[in-house]
Short mmCIF file of C-alpha atoms and ligand atoms in Angstrom, two decimals:
data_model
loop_
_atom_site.label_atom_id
_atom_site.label_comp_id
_atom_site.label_asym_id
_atom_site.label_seq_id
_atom_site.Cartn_x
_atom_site.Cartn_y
_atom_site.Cartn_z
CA UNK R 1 -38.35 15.57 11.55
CA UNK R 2 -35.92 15.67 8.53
CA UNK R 3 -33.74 12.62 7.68
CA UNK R 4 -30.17 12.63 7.23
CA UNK R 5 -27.90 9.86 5.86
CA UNK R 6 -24.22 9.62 6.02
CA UNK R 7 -21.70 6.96 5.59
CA UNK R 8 -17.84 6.44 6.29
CA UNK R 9 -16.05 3.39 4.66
CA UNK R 10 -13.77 0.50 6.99
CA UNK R 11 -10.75 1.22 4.60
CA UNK R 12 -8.34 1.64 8.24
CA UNK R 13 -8.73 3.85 10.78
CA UNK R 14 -10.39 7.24 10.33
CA UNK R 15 -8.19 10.33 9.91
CA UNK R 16 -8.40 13.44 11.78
CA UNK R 17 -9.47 14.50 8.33
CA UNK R 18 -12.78 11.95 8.96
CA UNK R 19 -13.53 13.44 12.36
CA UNK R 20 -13.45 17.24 11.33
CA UNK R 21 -14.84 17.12 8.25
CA UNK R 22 -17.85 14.52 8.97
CA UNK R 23 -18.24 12.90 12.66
CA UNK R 24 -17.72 15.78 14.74
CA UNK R 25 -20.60 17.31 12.74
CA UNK R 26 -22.96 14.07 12.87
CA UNK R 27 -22.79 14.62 16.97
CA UNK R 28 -24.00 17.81 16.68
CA UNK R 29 -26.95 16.91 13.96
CA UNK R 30 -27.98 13.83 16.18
CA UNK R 31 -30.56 15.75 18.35
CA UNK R 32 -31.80 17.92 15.12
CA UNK R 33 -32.64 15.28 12.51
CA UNK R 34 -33.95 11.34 12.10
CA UNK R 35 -30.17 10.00 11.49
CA UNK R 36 -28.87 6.79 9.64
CA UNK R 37 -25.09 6.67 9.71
CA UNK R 38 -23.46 3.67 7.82
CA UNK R 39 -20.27 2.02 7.80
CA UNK R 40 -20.33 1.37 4.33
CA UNK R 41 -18.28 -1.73 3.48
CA UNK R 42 -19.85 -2.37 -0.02
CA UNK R 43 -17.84 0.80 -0.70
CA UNK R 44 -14.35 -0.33 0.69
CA UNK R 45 -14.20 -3.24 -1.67
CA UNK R 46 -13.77 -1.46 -5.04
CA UNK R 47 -10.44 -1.71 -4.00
CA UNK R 48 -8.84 -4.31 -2.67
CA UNK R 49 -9.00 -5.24 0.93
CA UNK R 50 -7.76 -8.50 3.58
CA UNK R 51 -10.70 -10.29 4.62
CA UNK R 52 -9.31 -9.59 8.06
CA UNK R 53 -8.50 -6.54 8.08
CA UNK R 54 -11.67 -5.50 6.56
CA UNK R 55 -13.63 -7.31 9.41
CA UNK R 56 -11.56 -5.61 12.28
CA UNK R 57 -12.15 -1.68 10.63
CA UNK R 58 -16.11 -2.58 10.35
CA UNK R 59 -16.17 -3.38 14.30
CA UNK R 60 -13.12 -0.68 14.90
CA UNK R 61 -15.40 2.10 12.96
CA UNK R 62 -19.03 0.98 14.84
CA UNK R 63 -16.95 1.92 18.31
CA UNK R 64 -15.00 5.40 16.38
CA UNK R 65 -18.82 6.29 16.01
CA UNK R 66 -20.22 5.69 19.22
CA UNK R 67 -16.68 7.25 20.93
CA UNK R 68 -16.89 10.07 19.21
CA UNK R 69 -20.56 10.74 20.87
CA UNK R 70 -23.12 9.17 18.46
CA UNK R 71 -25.86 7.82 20.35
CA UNK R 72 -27.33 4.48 19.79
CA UNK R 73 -30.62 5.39 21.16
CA UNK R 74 -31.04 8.50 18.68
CA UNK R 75 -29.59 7.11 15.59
CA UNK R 76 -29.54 4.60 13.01
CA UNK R 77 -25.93 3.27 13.01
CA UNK R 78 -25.96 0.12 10.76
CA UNK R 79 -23.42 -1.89 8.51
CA UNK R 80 -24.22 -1.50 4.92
CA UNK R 81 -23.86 -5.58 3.66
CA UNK R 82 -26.17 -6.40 6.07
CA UNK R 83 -28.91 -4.12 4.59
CA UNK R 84 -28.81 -5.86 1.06
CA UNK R 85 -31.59 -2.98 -0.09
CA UNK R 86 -28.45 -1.02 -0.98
CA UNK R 87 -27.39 -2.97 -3.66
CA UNK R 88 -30.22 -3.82 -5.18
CA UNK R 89 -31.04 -0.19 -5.43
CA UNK R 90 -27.98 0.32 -6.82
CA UNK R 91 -28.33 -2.07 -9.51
CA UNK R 92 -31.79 -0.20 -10.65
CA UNK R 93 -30.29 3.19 -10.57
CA UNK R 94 -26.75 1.71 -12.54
CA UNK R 95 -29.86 1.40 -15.69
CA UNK R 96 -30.38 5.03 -15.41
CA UNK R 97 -27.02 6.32 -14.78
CA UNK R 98 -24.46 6.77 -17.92
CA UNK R 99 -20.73 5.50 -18.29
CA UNK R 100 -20.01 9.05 -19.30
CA UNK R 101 -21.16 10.38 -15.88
CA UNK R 102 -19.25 7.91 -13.91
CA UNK R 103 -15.74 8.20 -15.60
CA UNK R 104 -16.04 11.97 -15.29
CA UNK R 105 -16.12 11.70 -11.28
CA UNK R 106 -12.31 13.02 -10.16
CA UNK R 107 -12.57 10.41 -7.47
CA UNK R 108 -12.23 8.03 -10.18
CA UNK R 109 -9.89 9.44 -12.35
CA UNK R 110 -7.60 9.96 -9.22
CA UNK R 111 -8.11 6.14 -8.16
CA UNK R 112 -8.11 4.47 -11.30
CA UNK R 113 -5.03 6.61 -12.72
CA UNK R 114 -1.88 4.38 -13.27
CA UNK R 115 -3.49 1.46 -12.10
CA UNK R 116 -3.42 -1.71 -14.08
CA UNK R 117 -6.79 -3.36 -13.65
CA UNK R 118 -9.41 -0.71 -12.44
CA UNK R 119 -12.77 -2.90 -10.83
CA UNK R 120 -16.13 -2.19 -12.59
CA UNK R 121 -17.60 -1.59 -8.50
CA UNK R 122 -14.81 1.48 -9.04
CA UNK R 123 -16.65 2.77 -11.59
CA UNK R 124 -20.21 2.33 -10.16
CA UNK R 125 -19.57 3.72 -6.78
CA UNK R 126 -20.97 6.78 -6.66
CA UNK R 127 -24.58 4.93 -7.91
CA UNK R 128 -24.19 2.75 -4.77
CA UNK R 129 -23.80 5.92 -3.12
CA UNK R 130 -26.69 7.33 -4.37
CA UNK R 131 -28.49 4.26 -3.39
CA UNK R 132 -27.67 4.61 -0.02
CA UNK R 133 -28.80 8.11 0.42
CA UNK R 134 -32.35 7.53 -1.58
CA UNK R 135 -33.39 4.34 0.22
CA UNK R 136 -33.98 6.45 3.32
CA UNK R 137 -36.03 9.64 1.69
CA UNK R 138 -32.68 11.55 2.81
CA UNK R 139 -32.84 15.34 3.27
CA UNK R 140 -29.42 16.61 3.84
CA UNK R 141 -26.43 14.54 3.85
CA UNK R 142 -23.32 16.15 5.72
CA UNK R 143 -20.46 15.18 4.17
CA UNK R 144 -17.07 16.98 4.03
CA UNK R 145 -15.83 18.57 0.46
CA UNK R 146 -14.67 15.79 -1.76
CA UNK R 147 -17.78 14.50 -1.93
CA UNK R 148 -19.48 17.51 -3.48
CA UNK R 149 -19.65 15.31 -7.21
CA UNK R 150 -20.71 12.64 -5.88
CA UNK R 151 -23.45 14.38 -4.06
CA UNK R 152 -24.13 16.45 -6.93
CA UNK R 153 -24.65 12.82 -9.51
CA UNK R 154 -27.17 11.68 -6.34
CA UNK R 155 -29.31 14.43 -6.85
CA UNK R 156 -28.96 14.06 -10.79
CA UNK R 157 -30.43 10.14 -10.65
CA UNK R 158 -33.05 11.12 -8.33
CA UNK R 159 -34.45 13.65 -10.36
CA UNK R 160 -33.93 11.47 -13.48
CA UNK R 161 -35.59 8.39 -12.06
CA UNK R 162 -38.31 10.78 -10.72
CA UNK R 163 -39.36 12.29 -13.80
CA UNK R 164 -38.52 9.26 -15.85
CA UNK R 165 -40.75 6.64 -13.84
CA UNK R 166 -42.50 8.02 -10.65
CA UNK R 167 -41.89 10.74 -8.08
CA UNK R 168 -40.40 8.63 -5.08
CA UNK R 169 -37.17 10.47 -4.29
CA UNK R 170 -36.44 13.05 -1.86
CA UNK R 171 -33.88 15.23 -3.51
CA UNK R 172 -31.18 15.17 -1.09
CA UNK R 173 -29.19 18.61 0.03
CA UNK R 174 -25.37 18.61 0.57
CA UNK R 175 -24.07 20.09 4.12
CA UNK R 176 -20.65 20.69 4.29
CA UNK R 177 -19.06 22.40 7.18
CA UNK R 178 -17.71 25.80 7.13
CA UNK R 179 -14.00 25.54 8.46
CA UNK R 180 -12.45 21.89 8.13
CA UNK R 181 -14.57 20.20 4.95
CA UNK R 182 -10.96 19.90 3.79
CA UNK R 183 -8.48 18.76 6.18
CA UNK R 184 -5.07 19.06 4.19
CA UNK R 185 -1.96 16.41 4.21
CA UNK R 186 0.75 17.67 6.74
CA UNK R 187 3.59 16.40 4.60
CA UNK R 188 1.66 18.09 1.47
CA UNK R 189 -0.63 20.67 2.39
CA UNK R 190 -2.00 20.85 -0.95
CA UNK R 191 -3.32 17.26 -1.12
CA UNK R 192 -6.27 16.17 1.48
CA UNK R 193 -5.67 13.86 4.53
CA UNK R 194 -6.20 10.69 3.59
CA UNK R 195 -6.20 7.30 5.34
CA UNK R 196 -4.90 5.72 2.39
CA UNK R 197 -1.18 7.98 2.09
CA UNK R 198 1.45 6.11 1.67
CA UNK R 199 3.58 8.54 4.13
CA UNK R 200 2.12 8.05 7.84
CA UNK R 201 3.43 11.17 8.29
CA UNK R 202 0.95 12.86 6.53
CA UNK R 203 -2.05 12.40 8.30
CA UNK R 204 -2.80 12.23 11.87
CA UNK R 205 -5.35 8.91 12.99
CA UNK R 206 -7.85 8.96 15.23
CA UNK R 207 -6.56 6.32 17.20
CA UNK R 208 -2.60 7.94 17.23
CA UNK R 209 -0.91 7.48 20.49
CA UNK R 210 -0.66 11.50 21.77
CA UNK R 211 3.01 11.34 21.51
CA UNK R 212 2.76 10.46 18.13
CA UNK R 213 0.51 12.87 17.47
CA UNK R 214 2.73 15.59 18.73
CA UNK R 215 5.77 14.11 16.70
CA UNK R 216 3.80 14.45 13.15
CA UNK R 217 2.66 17.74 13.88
CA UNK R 218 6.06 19.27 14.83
CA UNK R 219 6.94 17.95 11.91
CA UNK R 220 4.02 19.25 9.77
CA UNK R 221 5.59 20.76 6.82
CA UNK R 222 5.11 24.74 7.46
CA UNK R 223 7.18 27.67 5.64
CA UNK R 224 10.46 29.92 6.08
CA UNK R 225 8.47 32.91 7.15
CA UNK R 226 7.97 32.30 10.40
CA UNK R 227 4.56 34.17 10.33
CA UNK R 228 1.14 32.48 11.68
CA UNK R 229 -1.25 33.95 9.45
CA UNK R 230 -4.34 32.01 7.13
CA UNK R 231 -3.34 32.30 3.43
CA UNK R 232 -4.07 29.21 1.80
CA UNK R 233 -2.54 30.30 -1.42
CA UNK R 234 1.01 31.19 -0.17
CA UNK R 235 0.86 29.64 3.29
CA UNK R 236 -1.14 26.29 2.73
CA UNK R 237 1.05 24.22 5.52
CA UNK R 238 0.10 27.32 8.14
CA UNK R 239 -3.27 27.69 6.80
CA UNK R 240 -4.42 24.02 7.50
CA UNK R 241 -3.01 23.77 10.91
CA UNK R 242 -4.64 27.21 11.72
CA UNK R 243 -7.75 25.09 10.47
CA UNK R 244 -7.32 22.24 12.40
CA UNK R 245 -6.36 24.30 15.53
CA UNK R 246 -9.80 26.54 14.79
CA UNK R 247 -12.05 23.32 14.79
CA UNK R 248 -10.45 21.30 17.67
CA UNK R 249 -11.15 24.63 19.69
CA UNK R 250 -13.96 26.36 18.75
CA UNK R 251 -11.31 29.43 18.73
CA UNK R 252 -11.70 31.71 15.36
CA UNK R 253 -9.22 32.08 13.41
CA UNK R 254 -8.53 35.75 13.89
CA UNK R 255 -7.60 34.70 17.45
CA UNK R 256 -5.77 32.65 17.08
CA UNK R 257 -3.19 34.50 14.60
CA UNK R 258 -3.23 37.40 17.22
CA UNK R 259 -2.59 35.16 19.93
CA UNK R 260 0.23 33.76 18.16
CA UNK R 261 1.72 37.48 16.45
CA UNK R 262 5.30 37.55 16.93
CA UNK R 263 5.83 34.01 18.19
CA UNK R 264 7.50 31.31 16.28
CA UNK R 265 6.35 28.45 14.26
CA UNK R 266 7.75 25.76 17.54
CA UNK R 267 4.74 27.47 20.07
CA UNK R 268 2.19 26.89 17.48
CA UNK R 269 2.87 23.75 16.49
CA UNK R 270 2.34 23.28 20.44
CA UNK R 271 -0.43 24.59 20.41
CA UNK R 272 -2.03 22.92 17.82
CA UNK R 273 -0.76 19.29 19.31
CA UNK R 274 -2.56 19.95 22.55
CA UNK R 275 -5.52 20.82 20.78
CA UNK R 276 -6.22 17.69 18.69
CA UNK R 277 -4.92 15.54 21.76
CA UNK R 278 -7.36 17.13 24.11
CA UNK R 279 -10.09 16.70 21.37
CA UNK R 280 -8.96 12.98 20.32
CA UNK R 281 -7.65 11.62 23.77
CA UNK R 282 -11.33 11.34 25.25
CA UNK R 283 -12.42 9.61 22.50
CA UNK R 284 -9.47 7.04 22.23
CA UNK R 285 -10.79 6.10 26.16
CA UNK R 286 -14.30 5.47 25.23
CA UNK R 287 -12.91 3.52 22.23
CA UNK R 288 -10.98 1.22 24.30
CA UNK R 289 -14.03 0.55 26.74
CA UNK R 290 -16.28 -0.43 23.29
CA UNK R 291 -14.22 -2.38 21.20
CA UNK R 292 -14.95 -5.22 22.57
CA UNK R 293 -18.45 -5.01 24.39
CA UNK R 294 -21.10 -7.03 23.15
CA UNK R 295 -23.07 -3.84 23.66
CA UNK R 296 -21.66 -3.32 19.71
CA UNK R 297 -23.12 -6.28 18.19
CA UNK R 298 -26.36 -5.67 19.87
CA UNK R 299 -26.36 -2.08 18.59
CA UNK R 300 -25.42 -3.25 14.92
CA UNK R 301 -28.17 -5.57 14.99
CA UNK R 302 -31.10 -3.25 15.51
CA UNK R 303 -29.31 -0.77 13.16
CA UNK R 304 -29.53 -3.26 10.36
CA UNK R 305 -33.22 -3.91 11.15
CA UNK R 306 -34.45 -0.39 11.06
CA UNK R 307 -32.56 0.63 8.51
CA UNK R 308 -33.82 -2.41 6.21
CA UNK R 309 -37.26 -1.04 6.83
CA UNK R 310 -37.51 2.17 5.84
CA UNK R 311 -34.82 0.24 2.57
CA UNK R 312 -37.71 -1.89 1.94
CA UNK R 313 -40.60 0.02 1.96
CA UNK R 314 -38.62 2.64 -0.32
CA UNK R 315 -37.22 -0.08 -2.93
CA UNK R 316 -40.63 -1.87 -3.23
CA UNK R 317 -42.02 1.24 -4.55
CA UNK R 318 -38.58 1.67 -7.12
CA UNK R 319 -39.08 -1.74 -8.43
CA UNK R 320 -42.64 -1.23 -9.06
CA UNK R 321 -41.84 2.20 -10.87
CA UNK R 322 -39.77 0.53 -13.01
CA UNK R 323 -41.63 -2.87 -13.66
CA UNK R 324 -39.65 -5.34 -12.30
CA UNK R 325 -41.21 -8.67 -10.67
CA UNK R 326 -44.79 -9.37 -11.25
CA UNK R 327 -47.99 -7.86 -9.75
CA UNK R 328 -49.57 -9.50 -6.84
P1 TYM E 401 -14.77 8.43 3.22
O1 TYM E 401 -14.88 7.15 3.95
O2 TYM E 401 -13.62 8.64 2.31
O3 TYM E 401 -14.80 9.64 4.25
C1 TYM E 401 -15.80 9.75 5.25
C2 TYM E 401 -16.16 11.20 5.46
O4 TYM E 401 -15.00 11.96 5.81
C3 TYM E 401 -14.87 13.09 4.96
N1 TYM E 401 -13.42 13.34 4.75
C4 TYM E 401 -12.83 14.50 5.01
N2 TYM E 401 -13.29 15.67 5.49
C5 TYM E 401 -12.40 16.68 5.66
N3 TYM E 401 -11.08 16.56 5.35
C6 TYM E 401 -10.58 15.41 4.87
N4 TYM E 401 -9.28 15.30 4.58
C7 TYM E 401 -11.46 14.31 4.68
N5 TYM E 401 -11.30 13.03 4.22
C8 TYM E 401 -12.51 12.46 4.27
C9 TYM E 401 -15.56 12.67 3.66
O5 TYM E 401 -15.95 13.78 2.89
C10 TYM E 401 -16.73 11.87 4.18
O6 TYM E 401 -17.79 12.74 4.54
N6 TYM E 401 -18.09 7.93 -0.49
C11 TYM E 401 -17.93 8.23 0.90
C12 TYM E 401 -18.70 7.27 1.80
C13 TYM E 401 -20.15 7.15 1.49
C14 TYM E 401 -21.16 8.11 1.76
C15 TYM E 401 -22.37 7.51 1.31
C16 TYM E 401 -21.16 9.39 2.31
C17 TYM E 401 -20.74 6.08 0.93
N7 TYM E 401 -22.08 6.27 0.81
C18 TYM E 401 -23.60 8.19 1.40
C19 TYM E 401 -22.38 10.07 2.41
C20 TYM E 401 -23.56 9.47 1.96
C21 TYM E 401 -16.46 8.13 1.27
O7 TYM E 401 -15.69 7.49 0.61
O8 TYM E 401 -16.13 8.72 2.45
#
């Protein structure tokens, strides 16, 4: 059976955006493939976070997982601090992997830009990342688009550290999905969801009461034509909810501009409420019933011990590539 590793960082609570572009497809892979899914909160502190707050989103995102259909008994679903192979992977592979590379990754221009003091961890991220996915011998790793560079630098230190020391990596594949790797703002269709927006408006969260769900898409910002048709040039607003209509149903695209030809914007935007509340509301219920069972704990517990390992076999055989510690 193939291995697949993903993570998801406790920055707040996940974004429709999250749930299109990576959960809903982790579901689906969980019979397929030997899964490790990780709430990476190593990751979340390259920026700043409350201690508190931080705490809450690790336990909040461990019950988002298992609401949204993950199944303890088939996967891996661990917190990444408590598997301390990940950083001292990380650490190894930072001696391999150049400044040059690292300040070349948009993700960092885009979060470093304008900002005062940028953290080093900023910088190194995408090698902890990389860590993360080698330590388990990953195959694929579905992620949604703006990851592509990071996935793409992954495969680059493997290969380096490969040919460089010894062959111990599995060269990881990227999966992206087809429709909804890139779930777009709905205040600026041209910029991607994000949990982090200053404007609530913009994105939709997975925990968003359904009124307010309706209320932010009604007032998704659309066009003057008046015309429900996928052209993500001219028509990006249209074009995203079309997207996010298309993935919340199953329904094509195609269909779903003929079933809306000659009807207004108001009936779409309907539409397209009823659709991510019927997909989200069911999940919200679950959430409620897991947020504070003990069941969580229990399952976070044997996550972290599996997980640490398969870590520990694989980083006993990187440190002895390289030469660290002494033979015994
Ligand atoms: P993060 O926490 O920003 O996002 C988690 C997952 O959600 C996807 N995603 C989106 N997909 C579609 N439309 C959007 N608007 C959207 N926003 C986010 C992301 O692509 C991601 O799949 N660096 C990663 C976390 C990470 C990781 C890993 C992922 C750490 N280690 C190892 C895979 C493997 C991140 O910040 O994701």
């Amino acid at each position: 059976m193939q291995t697949i590793f993903s993570g998801i960082q406790p920055s707040g609570t996940l974004t429709l955006g999250n749930y299109l572009g990576a959960l809903q497809q982790f579901v689906e892979l969980q019979d397929e493939y030997d899964c490790y899914f990780c709430i990476v909160d190593e990751h979340a502190i390259t920026v700043p976070q409350d201690r508190l707050a931080l705490r809450k989103n690790i336990k909040s995102l461990a019950a988002l997982y298992l609401a949204s259909g993950i199944d303890s008994n088939k996967v891996t679903l661990f917190v990444q601090s408590e598997v301390s192979e990940h950083t001292q992977l990380a650490w190894i592979l930072q001696s391999i992997n150049y400044v040059g590379e690292l300040e070349r990754m948009t993700q960092y221009k885009d979060k470093s830009k304008g900002q005062e003091a940028v953290s080093s961890a900023l910088l190194t991220y995408p090698t902890l990342m990389a860590a993360d996915i080698l330590l388990y011998n990953t195959n694929v790793v579905p992620v949604g688009d703006d990851q592509k560079q990071h996935l793409e630098l992954t495969r680059n230190l493997a290969q380096r550290f490969n040919h460089r020391f010894n062959d111990i990596f599995t060269i990881p594949e990227i999966r992206i999905p087809k429709v909804g790797a890139r779930i777009m703002s709905l205040q600026e269709p041209t910029k991607k969801m994000s949990k982090s927006d200053t404007n609530q408006k913009g994105f939709i969260s997975m925990l968003d009461e359904p009124k307010q769900i309706e209320r932010k898409i009604k007032s998704a910002v659309t066009d003057s034509e008046g015309i429900v048709k996928f052209d993500k040039e001219n028509k990006p607003g249209v074009s995203n909810l079309l997207t996010i209509y298309s993935v919340c149903t199953g329904e094509s695209i195609e269909s779903l501009e003929q079933k809306y030809a000659g009807k207004g914007y108001g009936d779409f935007k309907q539409g397209v409420a009823d659709a991510v509340i019927s997909v989200l509301k069911p999940i919200q219920d679950r959430y409620e019933d897991l947020i504070d069972s003990e069941e969580l704990d229990l399952i976070l517990d044997k996550g972290a011990e599996k997980a640490s390992f398969t870590a520990g076999k694989t980083l006993k055989k990187a440190k002895k590539a390289v030469g660290l510690g002494r033979v015994r």
